[in-house]
Coordinates of C-alpha atoms in Angstrom, one line a residue:
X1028 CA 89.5 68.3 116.5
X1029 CA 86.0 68.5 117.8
X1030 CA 86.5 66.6 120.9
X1031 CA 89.4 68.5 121.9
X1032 CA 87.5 71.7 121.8
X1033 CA 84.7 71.0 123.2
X1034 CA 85.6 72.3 126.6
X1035 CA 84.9 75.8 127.1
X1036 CA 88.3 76.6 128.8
X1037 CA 90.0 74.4 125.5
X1038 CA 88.0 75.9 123.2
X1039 CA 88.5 79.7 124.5
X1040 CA 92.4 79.6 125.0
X1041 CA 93.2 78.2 121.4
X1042 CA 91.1 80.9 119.5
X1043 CA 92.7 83.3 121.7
X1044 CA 96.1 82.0 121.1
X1045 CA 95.3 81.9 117.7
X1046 CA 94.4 85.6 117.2
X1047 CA 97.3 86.8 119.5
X1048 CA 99.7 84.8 117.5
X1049 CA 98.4 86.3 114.1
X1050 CA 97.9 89.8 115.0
X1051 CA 101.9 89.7 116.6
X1052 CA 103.1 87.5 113.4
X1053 CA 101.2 90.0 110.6
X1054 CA 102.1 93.0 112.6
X1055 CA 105.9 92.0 112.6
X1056 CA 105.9 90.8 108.6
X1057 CA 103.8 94.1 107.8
X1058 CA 106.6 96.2 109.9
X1059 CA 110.0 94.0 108.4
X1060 CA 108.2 95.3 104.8
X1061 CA 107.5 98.7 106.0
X1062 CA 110.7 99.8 107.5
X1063 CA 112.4 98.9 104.3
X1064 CA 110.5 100.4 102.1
X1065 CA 109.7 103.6 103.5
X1066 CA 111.8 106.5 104.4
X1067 CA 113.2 107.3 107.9
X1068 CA 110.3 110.2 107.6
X1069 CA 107.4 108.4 106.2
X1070 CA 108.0 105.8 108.7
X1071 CA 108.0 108.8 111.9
X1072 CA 104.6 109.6 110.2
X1073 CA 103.3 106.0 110.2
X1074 CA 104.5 105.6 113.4
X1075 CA 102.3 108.4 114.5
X1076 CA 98.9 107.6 112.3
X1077 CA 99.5 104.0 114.5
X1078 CA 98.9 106.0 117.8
X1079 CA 96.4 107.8 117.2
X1080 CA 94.1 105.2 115.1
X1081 CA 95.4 102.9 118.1
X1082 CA 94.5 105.2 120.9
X1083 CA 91.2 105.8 119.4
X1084 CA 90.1 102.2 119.2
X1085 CA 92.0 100.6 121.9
X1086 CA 90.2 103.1 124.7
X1087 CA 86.8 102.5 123.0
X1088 CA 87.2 99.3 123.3
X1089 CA 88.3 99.1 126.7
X1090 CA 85.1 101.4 127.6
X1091 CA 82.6 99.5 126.0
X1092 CA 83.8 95.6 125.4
X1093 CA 84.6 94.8 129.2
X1094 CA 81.2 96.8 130.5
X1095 CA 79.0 95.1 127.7
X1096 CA 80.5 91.4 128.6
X1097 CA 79.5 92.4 132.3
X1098 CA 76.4 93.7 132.1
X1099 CA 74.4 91.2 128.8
X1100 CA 71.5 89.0 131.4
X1101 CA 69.5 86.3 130.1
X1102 CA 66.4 87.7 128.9
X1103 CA 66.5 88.9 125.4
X1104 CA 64.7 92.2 126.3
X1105 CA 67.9 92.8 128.8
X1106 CA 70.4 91.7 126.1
X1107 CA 68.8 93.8 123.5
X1108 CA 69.0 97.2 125.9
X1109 CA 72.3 96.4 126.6
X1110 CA 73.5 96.0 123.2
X1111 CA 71.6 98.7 121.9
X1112 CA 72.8 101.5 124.3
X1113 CA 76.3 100.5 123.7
X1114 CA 76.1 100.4 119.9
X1115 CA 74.6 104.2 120.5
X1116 CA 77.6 105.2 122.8
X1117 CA 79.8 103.5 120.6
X1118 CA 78.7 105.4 117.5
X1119 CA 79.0 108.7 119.8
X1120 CA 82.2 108.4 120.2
X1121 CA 82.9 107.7 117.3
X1122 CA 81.0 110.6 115.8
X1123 CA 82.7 113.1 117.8
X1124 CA 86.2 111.7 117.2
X1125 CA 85.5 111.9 113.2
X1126 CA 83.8 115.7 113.7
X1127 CA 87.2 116.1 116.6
X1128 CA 89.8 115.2 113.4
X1129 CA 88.5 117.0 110.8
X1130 CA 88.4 120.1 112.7
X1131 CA 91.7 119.7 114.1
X1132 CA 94.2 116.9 112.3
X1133 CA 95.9 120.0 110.6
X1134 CA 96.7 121.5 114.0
X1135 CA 97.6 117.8 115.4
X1136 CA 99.7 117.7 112.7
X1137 CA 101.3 120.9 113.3
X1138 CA 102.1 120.5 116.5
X1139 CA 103.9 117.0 115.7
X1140 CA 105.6 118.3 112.9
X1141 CA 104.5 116.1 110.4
X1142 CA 103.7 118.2 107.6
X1143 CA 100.2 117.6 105.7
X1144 CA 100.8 113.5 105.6
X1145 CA 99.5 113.1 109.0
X1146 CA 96.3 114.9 108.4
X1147 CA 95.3 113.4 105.1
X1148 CA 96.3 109.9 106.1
X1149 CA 93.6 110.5 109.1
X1150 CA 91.5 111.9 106.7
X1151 CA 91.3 109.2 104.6
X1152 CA 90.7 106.7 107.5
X1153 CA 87.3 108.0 107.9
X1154 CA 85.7 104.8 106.5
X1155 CA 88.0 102.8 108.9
X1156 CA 86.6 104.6 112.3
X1157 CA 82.9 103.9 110.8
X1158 CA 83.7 100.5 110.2
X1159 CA 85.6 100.2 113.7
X1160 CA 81.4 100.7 115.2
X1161 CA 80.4 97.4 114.0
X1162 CA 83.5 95.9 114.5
X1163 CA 83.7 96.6 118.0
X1164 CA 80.2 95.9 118.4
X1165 CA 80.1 92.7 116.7
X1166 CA 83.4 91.5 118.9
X1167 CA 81.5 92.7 121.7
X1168 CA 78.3 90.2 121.3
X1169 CA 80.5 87.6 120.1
X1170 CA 82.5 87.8 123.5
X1171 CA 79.3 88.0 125.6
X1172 CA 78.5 85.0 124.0
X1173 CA 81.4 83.2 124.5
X1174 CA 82.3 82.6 120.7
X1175 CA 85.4 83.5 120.6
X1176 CA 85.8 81.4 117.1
X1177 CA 84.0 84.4 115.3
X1178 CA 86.2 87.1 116.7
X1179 CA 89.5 85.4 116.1
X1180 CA 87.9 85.2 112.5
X1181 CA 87.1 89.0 111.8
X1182 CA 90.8 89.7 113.8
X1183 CA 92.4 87.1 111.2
X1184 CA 90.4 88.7 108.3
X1185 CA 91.5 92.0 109.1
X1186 CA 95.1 91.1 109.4
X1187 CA 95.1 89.0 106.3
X1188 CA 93.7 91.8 103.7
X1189 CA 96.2 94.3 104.7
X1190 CA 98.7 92.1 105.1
X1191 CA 98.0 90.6 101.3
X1192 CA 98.0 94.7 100.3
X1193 CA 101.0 95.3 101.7
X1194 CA 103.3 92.2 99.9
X1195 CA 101.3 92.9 96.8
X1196 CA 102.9 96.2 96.9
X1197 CA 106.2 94.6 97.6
X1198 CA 106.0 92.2 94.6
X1199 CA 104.7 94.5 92.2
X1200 CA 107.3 97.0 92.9
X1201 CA 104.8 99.7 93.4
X1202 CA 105.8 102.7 95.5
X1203 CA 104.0 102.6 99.1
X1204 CA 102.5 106.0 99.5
X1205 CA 101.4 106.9 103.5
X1206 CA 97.7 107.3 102.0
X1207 CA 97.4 104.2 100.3
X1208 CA 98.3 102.5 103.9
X1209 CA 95.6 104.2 105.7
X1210 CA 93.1 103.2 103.1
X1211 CA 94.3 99.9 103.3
X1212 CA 93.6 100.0 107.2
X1213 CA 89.9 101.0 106.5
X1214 CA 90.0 97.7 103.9
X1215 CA 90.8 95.7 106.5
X1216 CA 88.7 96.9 109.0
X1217 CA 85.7 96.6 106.7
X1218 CA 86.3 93.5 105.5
X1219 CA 86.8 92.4 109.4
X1220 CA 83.3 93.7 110.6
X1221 CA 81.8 91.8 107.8
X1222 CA 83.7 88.7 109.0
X1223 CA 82.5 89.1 112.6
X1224 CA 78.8 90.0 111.3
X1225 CA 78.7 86.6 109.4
X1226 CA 80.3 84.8 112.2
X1227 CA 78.5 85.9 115.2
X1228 CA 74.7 87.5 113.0
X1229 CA 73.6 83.8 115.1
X1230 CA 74.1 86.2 118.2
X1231 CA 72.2 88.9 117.0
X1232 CA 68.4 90.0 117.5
X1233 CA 67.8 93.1 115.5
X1234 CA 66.4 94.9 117.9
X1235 CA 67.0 98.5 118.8
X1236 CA 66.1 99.8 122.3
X1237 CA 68.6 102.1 124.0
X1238 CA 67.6 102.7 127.3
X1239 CA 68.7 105.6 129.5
X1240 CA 69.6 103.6 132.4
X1241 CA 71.9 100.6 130.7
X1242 CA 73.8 104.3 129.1
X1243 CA 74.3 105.1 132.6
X1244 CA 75.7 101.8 133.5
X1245 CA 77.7 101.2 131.1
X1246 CA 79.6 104.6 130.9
X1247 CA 79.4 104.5 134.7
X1248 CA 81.8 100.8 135.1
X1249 CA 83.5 102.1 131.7
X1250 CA 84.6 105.5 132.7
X1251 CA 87.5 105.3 134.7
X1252 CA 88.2 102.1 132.2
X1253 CA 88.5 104.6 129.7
X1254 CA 90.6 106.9 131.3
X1255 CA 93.2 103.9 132.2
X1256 CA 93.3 103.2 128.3
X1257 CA 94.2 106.5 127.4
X1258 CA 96.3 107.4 130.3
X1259 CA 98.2 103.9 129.5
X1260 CA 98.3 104.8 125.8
X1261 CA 99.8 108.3 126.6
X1262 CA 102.5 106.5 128.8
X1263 CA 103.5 104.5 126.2
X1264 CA 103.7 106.6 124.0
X1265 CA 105.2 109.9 125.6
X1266 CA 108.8 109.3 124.1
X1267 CA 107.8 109.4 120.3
X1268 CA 105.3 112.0 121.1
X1269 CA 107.9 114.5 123.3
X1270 CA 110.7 113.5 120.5
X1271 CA 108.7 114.8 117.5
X1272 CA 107.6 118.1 119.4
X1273 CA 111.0 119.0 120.4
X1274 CA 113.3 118.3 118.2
X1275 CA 110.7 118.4 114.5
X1276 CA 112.7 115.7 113.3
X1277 CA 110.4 112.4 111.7
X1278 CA 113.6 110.0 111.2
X1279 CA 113.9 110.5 115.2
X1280 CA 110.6 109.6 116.0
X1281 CA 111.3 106.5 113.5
X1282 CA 114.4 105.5 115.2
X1283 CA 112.1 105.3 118.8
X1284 CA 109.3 103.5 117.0
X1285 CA 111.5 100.7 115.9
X1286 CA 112.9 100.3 119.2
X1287 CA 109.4 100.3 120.6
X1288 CA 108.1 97.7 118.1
X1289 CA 111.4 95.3 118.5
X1290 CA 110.8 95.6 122.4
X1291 CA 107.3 94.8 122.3
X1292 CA 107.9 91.3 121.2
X1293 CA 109.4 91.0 124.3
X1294 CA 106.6 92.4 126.0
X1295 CA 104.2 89.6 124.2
X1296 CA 104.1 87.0 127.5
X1297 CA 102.8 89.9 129.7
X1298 CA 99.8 90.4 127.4
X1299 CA 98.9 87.1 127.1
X1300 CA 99.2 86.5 130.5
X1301 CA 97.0 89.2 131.8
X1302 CA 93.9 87.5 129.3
X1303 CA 94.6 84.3 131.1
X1304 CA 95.4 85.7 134.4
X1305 CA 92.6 88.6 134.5
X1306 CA 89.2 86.2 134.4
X1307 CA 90.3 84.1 137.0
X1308 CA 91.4 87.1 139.5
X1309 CA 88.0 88.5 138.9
X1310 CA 86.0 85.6 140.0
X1311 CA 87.9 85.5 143.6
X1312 CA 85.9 86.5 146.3
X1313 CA 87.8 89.4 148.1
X1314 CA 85.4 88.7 151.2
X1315 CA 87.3 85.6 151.8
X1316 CA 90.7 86.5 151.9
X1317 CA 93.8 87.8 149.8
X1318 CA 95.6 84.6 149.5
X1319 CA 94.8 83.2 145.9
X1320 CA 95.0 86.9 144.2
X1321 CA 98.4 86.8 146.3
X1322 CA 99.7 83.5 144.7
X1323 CA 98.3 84.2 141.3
X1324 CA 100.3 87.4 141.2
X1325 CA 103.6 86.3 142.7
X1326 CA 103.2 83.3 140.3
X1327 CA 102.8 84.9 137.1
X1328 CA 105.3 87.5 137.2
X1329 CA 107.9 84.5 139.0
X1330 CA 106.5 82.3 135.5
X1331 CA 107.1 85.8 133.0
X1332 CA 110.6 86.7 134.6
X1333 CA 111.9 83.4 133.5
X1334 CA 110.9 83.7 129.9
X1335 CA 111.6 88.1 129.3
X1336 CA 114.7 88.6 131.6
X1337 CA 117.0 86.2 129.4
X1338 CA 115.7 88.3 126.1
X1339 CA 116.0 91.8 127.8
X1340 CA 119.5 90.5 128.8
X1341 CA 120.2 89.6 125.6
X1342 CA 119.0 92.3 123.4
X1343 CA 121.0 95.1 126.1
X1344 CA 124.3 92.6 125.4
X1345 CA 123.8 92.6 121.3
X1346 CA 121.3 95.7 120.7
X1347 CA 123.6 96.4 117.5
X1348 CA 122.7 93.0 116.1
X1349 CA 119.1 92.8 116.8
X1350 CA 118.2 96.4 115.1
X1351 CA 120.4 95.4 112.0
X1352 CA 118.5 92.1 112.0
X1353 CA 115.0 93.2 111.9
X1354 CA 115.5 96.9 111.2
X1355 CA 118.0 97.4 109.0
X1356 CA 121.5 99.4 109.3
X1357 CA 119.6 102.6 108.5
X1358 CA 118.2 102.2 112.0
X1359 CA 121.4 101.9 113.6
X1360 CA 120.3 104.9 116.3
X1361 CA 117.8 103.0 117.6
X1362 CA 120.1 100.6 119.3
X1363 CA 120.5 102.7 122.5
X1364 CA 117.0 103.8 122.7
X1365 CA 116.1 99.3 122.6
X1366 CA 119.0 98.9 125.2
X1367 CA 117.0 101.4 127.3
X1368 CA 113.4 100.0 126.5
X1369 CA 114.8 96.6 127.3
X1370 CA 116.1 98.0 130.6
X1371 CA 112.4 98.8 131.4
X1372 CA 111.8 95.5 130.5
X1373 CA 113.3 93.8 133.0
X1374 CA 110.7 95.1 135.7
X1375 CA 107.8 95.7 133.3
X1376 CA 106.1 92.6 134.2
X1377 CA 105.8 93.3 137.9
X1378 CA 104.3 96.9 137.3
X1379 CA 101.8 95.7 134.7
X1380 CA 100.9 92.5 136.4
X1381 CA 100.3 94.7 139.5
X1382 CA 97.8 97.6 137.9
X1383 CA 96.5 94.5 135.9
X1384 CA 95.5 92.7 139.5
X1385 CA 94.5 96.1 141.4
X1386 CA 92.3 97.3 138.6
X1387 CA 90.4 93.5 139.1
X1388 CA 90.1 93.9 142.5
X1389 CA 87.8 96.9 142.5
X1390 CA 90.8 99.7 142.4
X1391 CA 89.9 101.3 139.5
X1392 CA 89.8 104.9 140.5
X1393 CA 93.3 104.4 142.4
X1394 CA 94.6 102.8 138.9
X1395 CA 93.3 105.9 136.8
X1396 CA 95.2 108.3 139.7
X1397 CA 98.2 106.2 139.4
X1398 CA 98.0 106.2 135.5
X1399 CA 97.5 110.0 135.6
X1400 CA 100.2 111.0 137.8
X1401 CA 102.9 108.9 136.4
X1402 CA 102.1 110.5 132.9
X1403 CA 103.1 113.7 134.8
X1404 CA 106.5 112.6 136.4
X1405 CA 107.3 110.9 133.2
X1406 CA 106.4 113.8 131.4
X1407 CA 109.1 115.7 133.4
X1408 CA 111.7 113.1 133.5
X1409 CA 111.7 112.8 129.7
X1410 CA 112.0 116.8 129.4
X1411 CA 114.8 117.0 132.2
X1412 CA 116.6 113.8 130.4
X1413 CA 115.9 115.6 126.8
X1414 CA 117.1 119.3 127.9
X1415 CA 120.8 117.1 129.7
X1416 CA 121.1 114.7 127.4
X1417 CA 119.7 115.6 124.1
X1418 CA 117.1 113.6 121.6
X1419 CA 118.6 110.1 123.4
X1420 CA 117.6 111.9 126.7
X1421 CA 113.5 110.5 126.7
X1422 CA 114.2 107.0 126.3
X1423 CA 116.6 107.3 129.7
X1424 CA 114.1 109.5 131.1
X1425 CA 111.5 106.3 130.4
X1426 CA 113.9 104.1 132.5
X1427 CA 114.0 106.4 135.2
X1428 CA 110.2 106.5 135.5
X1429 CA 109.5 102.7 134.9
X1430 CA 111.8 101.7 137.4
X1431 CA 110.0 104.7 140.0
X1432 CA 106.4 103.1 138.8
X1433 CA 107.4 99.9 139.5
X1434 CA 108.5 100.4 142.7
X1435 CA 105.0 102.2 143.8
X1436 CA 102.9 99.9 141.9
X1437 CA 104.5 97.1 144.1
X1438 CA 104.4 98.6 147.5
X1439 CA 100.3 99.6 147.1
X1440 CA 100.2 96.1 145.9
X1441 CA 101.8 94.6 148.5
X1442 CA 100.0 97.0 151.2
X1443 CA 96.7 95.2 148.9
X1444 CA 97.0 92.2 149.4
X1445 CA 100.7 91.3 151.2
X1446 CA 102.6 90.0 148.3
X1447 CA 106.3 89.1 148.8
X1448 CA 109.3 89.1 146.1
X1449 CA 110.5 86.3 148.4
X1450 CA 107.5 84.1 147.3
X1451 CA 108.0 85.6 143.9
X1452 CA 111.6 84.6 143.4
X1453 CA 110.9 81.2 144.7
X1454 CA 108.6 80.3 141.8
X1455 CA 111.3 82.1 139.3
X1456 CA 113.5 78.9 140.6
X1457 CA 110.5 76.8 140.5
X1458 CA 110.0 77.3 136.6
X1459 CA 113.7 77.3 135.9
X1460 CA 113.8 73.7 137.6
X1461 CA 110.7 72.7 135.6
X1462 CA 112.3 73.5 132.8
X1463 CA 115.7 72.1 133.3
X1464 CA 113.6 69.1 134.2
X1465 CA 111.6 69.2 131.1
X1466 CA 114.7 69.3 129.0
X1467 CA 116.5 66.9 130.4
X1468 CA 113.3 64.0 130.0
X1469 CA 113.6 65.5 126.2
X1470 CA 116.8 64.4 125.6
X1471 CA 116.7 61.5 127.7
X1472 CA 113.7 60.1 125.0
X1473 CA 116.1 61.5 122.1
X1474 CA 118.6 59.1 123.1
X1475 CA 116.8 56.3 123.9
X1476 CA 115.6 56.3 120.4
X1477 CA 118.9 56.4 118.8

C-alpha cells in the first residue's frame, strides 16, 4: 500500500476521499436513526442546533484554514507567527461567539420558535466550540503540511464516537433527549482535536508569537472569505429559517430538513469536485490567458451533469418513494419540498462551479456582492411564494431564485473568461460515450469468461 501512496497527488486524493466518504456515510446512518427516533418537533429543533453549530464552524474555517495554508513560509520563525496569530483569531472568534450565545440563545430561540430546547442544547455545546479551536487549528497545520492522513484521522474520530453514541442509544432502547445529542457533539469534537493533536504534534513547534502584521493578513485574504461562508450558509438555509419564523411550527421545519438532507446526497459530486477542481484553477496563471480555467469549468460541470441530472430526474419522477425509503411515511410532506430542491438541482452545479471558479480567480469581493444580494431576492421570493402559496410556498420560491442565480452566475462567468454551454454540452456527450464505452468493454470481459 506504501508504493501506491507515495505520490503526493495519490496520497492526497485517497485521504480525502476517505474523509468525504465517512463524514457523508456517518452523517446519513446518524440521520436514518435520528429521524426515527425523534419527533417531527425535536427533529425541527435538531435541524436548527445543525445550522447554527454548522454556520459557526464552517465560516471559521473558511476564514482561517484557506489564509493559514496560503500564508505558512519556510522558516520556522514565519511558520510560528503565522500559526500563532491565527490560533489568537481563532480563539476570538470563538470567545465572542460563546459570550454572543449566552447572551442571546433565549432570544435566538424565541424568534425561531423553538421553545427553551434550542437554547440549552447550545448551551451545553459550550465545550464543543472550545474544542472546535484546536480542532480547526490542528487541521489547519496538518493541511499546511500536506498531511492530510492526520486530518482524515481526527474527521474519522469525530464521526466514529458520535456515531457509536448514537446506535448505543438505539440498542439500548434509551430515549434520545436533544441535550444528550449536543453533548455528544462536544464528545466528538474533543475526542477529534485529540486525534489531530497526536497525528500532526510532528507539525508542531510550541511556540507562541502572534504578530500584528500576520493578524492583518490573515483577516485581510479571509474577510471577504468569511463573508462568502456565511452569506452561502444563510442561502442555504433561508427556507427552514423563514418556515420556522412564519408559521412557529417545528414538524414544518422538519419536513424541509429532510428534504434538504435527501437532496444533499445528490449534491455530493459538486463538493468533491470543487476540492479537486479548486487547487488546480488556483495555480493557473491569469496573465497568460483564460483558456484552461475555461475548459476546466466547462468540463467539470459537462462531467457532474452526467452523474446528478439522472438522480434529480429520478427523485422529481418517484419523490413519494424516496422520502418513504429513507425518511419514513411520517415525512410524507416533504416529498414536494425534494421534488422542488431536486428541481434546483438540475442547474446547481453550473452556479456553484461558477462562484467556485470566480472566487479562485481573484473575484472575491464580486462573489461576497453576489452572495449578499441573492440572500435578498431569495429572501423576497420565499416571502412572496410563502404569503401565495402557503408553508410549501419557500421551497418554490428557492427554485425561482436558483434558477435567476444561475443564470447571472453564468453570464459574469462567461463575460470572465468566455465560457460556452456549447463546449459544455459537448463534454456531457463526451462522458456519456465514455461510459457507454466503459460498459460495454465490462460486459464484453464478463462474457468472455463464461
Amino acid at each position: 500500500m506504501k508504493k501506491y501512496l507515495s505520490s503526493y497527488w495519490i496520497r492526497s486524493a485517497f485521504y480525502t476521499f476517505l474523509q468525504r466518504f465517512s463524514l457523508t456515510l456517518f452523517g446519513f446512518v446518524n440521520f436514518l436513526i435520528l429521524i426515527r427516533s425523534l419527533s417531527k418537533p425535536q427533529m425541527g429543533v435538531w435541524a436548527f442546533f445543525l445550522v447554527v453549530t454548522t454556520l459557526f464552524e464552517s465560516t471559521k474555517s473558511n476564514l482561517l484554514k484557506n489564509a493559514h495554508i496560503k500564508f505558512v513560509g519556510n522558516s520556522n520563525r514565519e511558520k510560528t507567527a503565522i500559526a500563532s496569530s491565527s490560533l489568537l483569531v481563532n480563539a476570538s472568534i470563538s470567545i465572542l461567539f460563546i459570550c454572543f450565545l449566552f447572551l442571546f440563545s433565549g432570544y435566538l430561540s424565541n424568534w425561531l420558535h423553538t421553545g427553551k430546547e434550542l437554547e440549552d442544547m447550545l448551551r451545553w455545546f459550550t465545550p464543543g466550540m472550545i474544542a472546535l479551536v484546536y480542532f480547526s487549528h490542528f487541521e489547519a497545520v496538518s493541511q499546511s503540511h500536506l498531511d492530510f492522513k492526520s486530518v482524515f484521522a481526527g474527521y474519522f474520530a469525530r464521526q466514529v464516537l458520535f456515531f457509536s453514541l448514537v446506535v448505543g442509544h438505539q440498542l439500548l432502547k434509551i430515549p434520545f433527549s436533544l441535550v444528550h445529542l449536543a453533548i455528544y457533539q462536544s464528545a466528538s469534537i474533543v475526542l477529534g482535536a485529540l486525534v489531530l493533536f497526536l497525528f500532526g504534534k510532528k507539525h508542531l513547534l510550541y511556540v507562541f508569537n502572534p504578530t500584528i502584521a500576520w493578524i492583518k493578513k490573515l483577516l485581510g485574504f479571509g474577510g471577504y472569505i468569511f463573508g462568502i461562508g456565511i452569506t452561502s450558509s444563510i442561502f442555504s438555509n433561508l427556507d427552514q429559517l423563514m418556515i420556522a419564523r412564519f408559521t412557529s411550527s417545528k414538524s414544518m421545519v422538519a419536513s424541509y430538513n429532510a428534504a434538504t438532507r435527501i437532496s444533499a446526497l445528490v449534491e455530493i459530486p459538486s463538493y468533491s469536485a470543487a476540492e479537486i477542481l479548486l487547487p488546480k484553477v488556483s495555480q493557473v496563471d491569469m496573465s497568460e490567458g483564460s483558456d484552461k480555467v475555461k475548459y476546466m469549468y466547462e468540463r467539470m460541470v459537462g462531467i457532474l451533469l452526467c452523474f446528478t441530472t439522472p438522480a434529480a430526474l429520478f427523485i422529481i419522477i418517484f419523490p413519494h418513494f424516496v422520502v418513504n425509503l429513507i425518511a419514513g411515511s411520517q415525512y410524507a410532506d416533504s416529498s414536494f419540498i425534494l421534488q422542488m430542491y431536486m428541481l434546483s438541482g438540475l442547474v446547481k452545479p453550473i452556479q456553484n462551479q461558477a462562484a467556485n471558479i470566480l472566487l479562485y480567480i481573484g473575484k472575491a469581493r464580486l462573489c461576497f456582492l453576489l452572495n449578499v444580494l441573492f440572500v435578498g431576492i431569495n429572501a423576497g421570493l420565499n416571502y412572496l411564494c410563502f404569503i401565495q402559496f402557503g408553508p410549501y410556498g419557500a421551497a418554490i420560491g428557492n427554485v425561482i431564485g436558483t434558477v435567476l442565480g444561475t443564470i447571472v452566475w453564468y453570464n459574469i462567468l462567461k463575460k470572465s473568461i468566455g465560457v460556452n454551454f456549447g463546449n459544455i454540452w459537448k463534454y456531457i456527450l463526451d462522458t456519456i460515450k465514455t461510459i457507454m464505452e466503459k460498459i460495454a468493454l465490462l460486459v464484453k470481459a464478463k462474457q468472455v469468461q463464461l
